[in-house]
Tab-separated table of C-alpha atoms in Angstrom:
chain	number	residue	atom	x	y	z
Q	1	MET	CA	16.853	2.020	5.642
Q	2	ARG	CA	18.868	-0.027	8.088
Q	3	ARG	CA	15.813	-0.301	10.383
Q	4	ALA	CA	13.556	-1.436	7.517
Q	5	ILE	CA	16.082	-4.110	6.553
Q	6	ASP	CA	16.472	-5.250	10.161
Q	7	LEU	CA	12.687	-5.513	10.505
Q	8	ALA	CA	12.527	-7.604	7.327
Q	9	ILE	CA	15.231	-9.986	8.527
Q	10	GLU	CA	13.673	-10.337	11.988
Q	11	ASN	CA	10.264	-10.998	10.435
Q	12	ALA	CA	11.634	-13.631	8.054
Q	13	ARG	CA	13.323	-15.417	10.934
Q	14	SER	CA	10.262	-15.211	13.215
Q	15	GLY	CA	7.891	-17.024	10.876
Q	16	ARG	CA	5.159	-14.414	11.458
Q	17	GLY	CA	5.230	-13.075	7.902
Q	18	GLY	CA	7.242	-12.441	4.793
Q	19	PRO	CA	10.710	-10.885	4.544
Q	20	PHE	CA	9.588	-7.282	4.288
Q	21	GLY	CA	9.943	-4.274	6.582
Q	22	ALA	CA	9.087	-0.600	6.276
Q	23	VAL	CA	9.400	2.575	8.303
Q	24	VAL	CA	7.744	5.959	7.910
Q	25	ILE	CA	9.993	8.938	8.590
Q	26	ARG	CA	9.096	12.576	9.195
Q	27	ASP	CA	11.669	15.237	10.070
Q	28	GLN	CA	14.422	12.610	10.318
Q	29	GLN	CA	12.443	10.675	12.977
Q	30	ILE	CA	10.781	7.282	12.699
Q	31	ILE	CA	7.041	7.868	13.060
Q	32	ALA	CA	5.921	4.272	12.496
Q	33	GLU	CA	7.117	0.846	11.470
Q	34	GLY	CA	5.586	-2.164	9.800
Q	35	VAL	CA	6.439	-5.696	8.815
Q	36	ASN	CA	4.692	-8.100	6.509
Q	37	GLU	CA	1.867	-9.713	8.521
Q	38	VAL	CA	0.054	-11.485	5.687
Q	39	THR	CA	0.404	-15.076	6.856
Q	40	GLY	CA	0.270	-14.363	10.576
Q	41	SER	CA	-2.827	-12.171	10.421
Q	42	LYS	CA	-4.436	-13.996	7.485
Q	43	ASP	CA	-4.805	-10.564	5.859
Q	44	PRO	CA	-3.609	-10.379	2.243
Q	45	THR	CA	-3.339	-6.580	2.491
Q	46	ALA	CA	-1.021	-6.613	5.528
Q	47	HIS	CA	2.147	-5.813	3.592
Q	48	ALA	CA	4.910	-3.981	5.467
Q	49	GLU	CA	4.281	-0.645	3.767
Q	50	ILE	CA	0.529	-0.839	4.381
Q	51	VAL	CA	1.066	-1.704	8.049
Q	52	ALA	CA	3.567	1.158	8.407
Q	53	ILE	CA	1.206	3.611	6.679
Q	54	ARG	CA	-1.701	2.547	8.906
Q	55	ASN	CA	0.463	2.962	12.002
Q	56	ALA	CA	1.735	6.374	10.858
Q	57	ALA	CA	-1.793	7.579	10.123
Q	58	ARG	CA	-2.812	6.572	13.666
Q	59	VAL	CA	0.207	8.284	15.235
Q	60	LEU	CA	-0.331	11.478	13.235
Q	61	SER	CA	-4.157	11.303	13.408
Q	62	SER	CA	-4.288	11.979	9.688
Q	63	PHE	CA	-4.733	10.133	6.422
Q	64	ASP	CA	-2.439	12.706	4.792
Q	65	LEU	CA	1.203	11.739	5.259
Q	66	SER	CA	2.594	14.667	3.268
Q	67	GLY	CA	6.129	15.381	4.395
Q	68	CYS	CA	6.700	11.745	5.333
Q	69	GLU	CA	9.024	9.344	3.564
Q	70	ILE	CA	8.864	5.562	3.454
Q	71	TYR	CA	11.909	3.367	3.699
Q	72	ALA	CA	11.083	-0.155	2.552
Q	73	SER	CA	13.306	-3.186	2.459
Q	74	CYS	CA	11.960	-3.934	-1.020
Q	75	GLU	CA	10.420	-2.036	-3.920
Q	76	PRO	CA	6.701	-1.641	-3.187
Q	77	CYS	CA	4.226	-3.906	-4.955
Q	78	PRO	CA	1.375	-2.313	-6.942
Q	79	MET	CA	-0.942	-2.261	-3.894
Q	80	CYS	CA	1.669	-0.660	-1.650
Q	81	LEU	CA	2.702	1.803	-4.326
Q	82	GLY	CA	-0.936	2.848	-4.668
Q	83	ALA	CA	-1.190	3.248	-0.885
Q	84	CYS	CA	1.912	5.453	-0.899
Q	85	TYR	CA	0.309	7.701	-3.500
Q	86	TRP	CA	-3.000	7.828	-1.595
Q	87	ALA	CA	-1.128	8.656	1.620
Q	88	ARG	CA	0.748	11.422	-0.237
Q	89	VAL	CA	4.176	10.413	1.012
Q	90	SER	CA	6.948	12.617	-0.315
Q	91	ALA	CA	9.430	9.885	-1.196
Q	92	ILE	CA	9.900	6.135	-1.280
Q	93	HIS	CA	13.323	4.622	-0.650
Q	94	PHE	CA	13.752	0.888	-1.195
Q	95	GLY	CA	16.444	-1.746	-0.890
Q	96	CYS	CA	15.670	-4.796	-3.040
Q	97	THR	CA	14.001	-4.584	-6.432
Q	98	ALA	CA	10.823	-6.275	-7.598
Q	99	SER	CA	13.090	-8.687	-9.512
Q	100	ASP	CA	14.901	-9.585	-6.303
Q	101	ALA	CA	11.533	-10.333	-4.674
Q	102	ALA	CA	10.455	-12.424	-7.666
Q	103	ASN	CA	13.584	-14.546	-7.255
Q	104	SER	CA	12.294	-15.503	-3.798
Q	105	GLY	CA	8.766	-16.247	-4.993
Q	106	PHE	CA	7.170	-12.796	-4.591
Q	107	ASP	CA	6.492	-11.992	-8.247
Q	108	ASP	CA	4.012	-9.179	-8.800
Q	109	SER	CA	4.919	-8.357	-12.405
Q	110	TRP	CA	1.776	-10.076	-13.625
Q	111	ILE	CA	-0.365	-7.605	-11.610
Q	112	TYR	CA	1.083	-4.655	-13.514
Q	113	TRP	CA	0.286	-6.491	-16.749
Q	114	GLU	CA	-3.252	-7.321	-15.599
Q	115	ILE	CA	-3.984	-3.697	-14.678
Q	116	SER	CA	-3.087	-2.632	-18.206
Q	117	GLN	CA	-5.637	-5.032	-19.703
Q	118	PRO	CA	-9.217	-4.048	-20.563
Q	119	HIS	CA	-11.745	-5.297	-18.013
Q	120	PRO	CA	-13.028	-8.229	-20.118
Q	121	ALA	CA	-9.476	-9.548	-20.640
Q	122	ARG	CA	-8.526	-9.746	-16.963
Q	123	LYS	CA	-8.185	-13.057	-15.112
Q	124	ILE	CA	-10.616	-11.903	-12.424
Q	125	SER	CA	-14.004	-11.352	-14.021
Q	126	MET	CA	-14.932	-7.678	-13.977
Q	127	ARG	CA	-18.158	-6.193	-15.243
Q	128	GLN	CA	-19.922	-2.978	-14.495
Q	129	ILE	CA	-23.485	-3.177	-13.197
Q	130	MET	CA	-25.972	-0.729	-11.655
Q	131	ARG	CA	-23.884	2.357	-12.430
Q	132	ASP	CA	-26.798	4.770	-12.171
Q	133	GLU	CA	-27.723	3.448	-8.725
Q	134	ALA	CA	-24.105	3.453	-7.599
Q	135	LEU	CA	-23.679	7.092	-8.646
Q	136	ALA	CA	-26.078	7.986	-5.804
Q	137	ALA	CA	-23.189	7.493	-3.364
Q	138	PHE	CA	-21.128	10.165	-5.143
Q	139	ARG	CA	-24.102	12.527	-5.254
Q	140	ALA	CA	-24.533	12.007	-1.493
Q	141	TRP	CA	-20.818	12.665	-0.958
Q	142	ASP	CA	-20.862	15.807	-3.084
Q	143	ALA	CA	-23.833	17.137	-1.094
Q	144	SER	CA	-22.536	16.099	2.342
Q	145	PRO	CA	-21.498	18.727	4.874
Q	146	TYR	CA	-18.999	16.105	6.129
Q	147	LYS	CA	-17.184	15.901	2.783
Q	148	THR	CA	-13.447	15.809	3.418
Q	149	PRO	CA	-11.429	16.108	0.229
Q	150	TYR	CA	-8.585	13.667	-0.200
């Protein structure tokens, strides 16, 4: 956790991104690190946990991070939490809470609320179109000899 916090502080002072750091651990060893790169990279998905997960997946040559743990300087946002589940990490350890982040202008509570709303009630317009045509991609996947379950 100390390394994740140090990364967050260094990143905040550098001006390259927000005050967030994360490390991925396996067998008591740091496999990968990440800092928030949103403003520096102009990538809204470049949160510290996402960067750390991407780096760990490269190091381990796998999208499955089972047996790994994430140490994050702050409680993961909804996107990062989802990424942790998709990566199958075993545990998430965090320093600051989402409320602490909100006090510094990083409030994601509204995203949790939005997700719970029916599609027509969300702030971003969402409507389903061409479902039958889109299902062809799943049929192709189900029939593919390259299908890799995840």
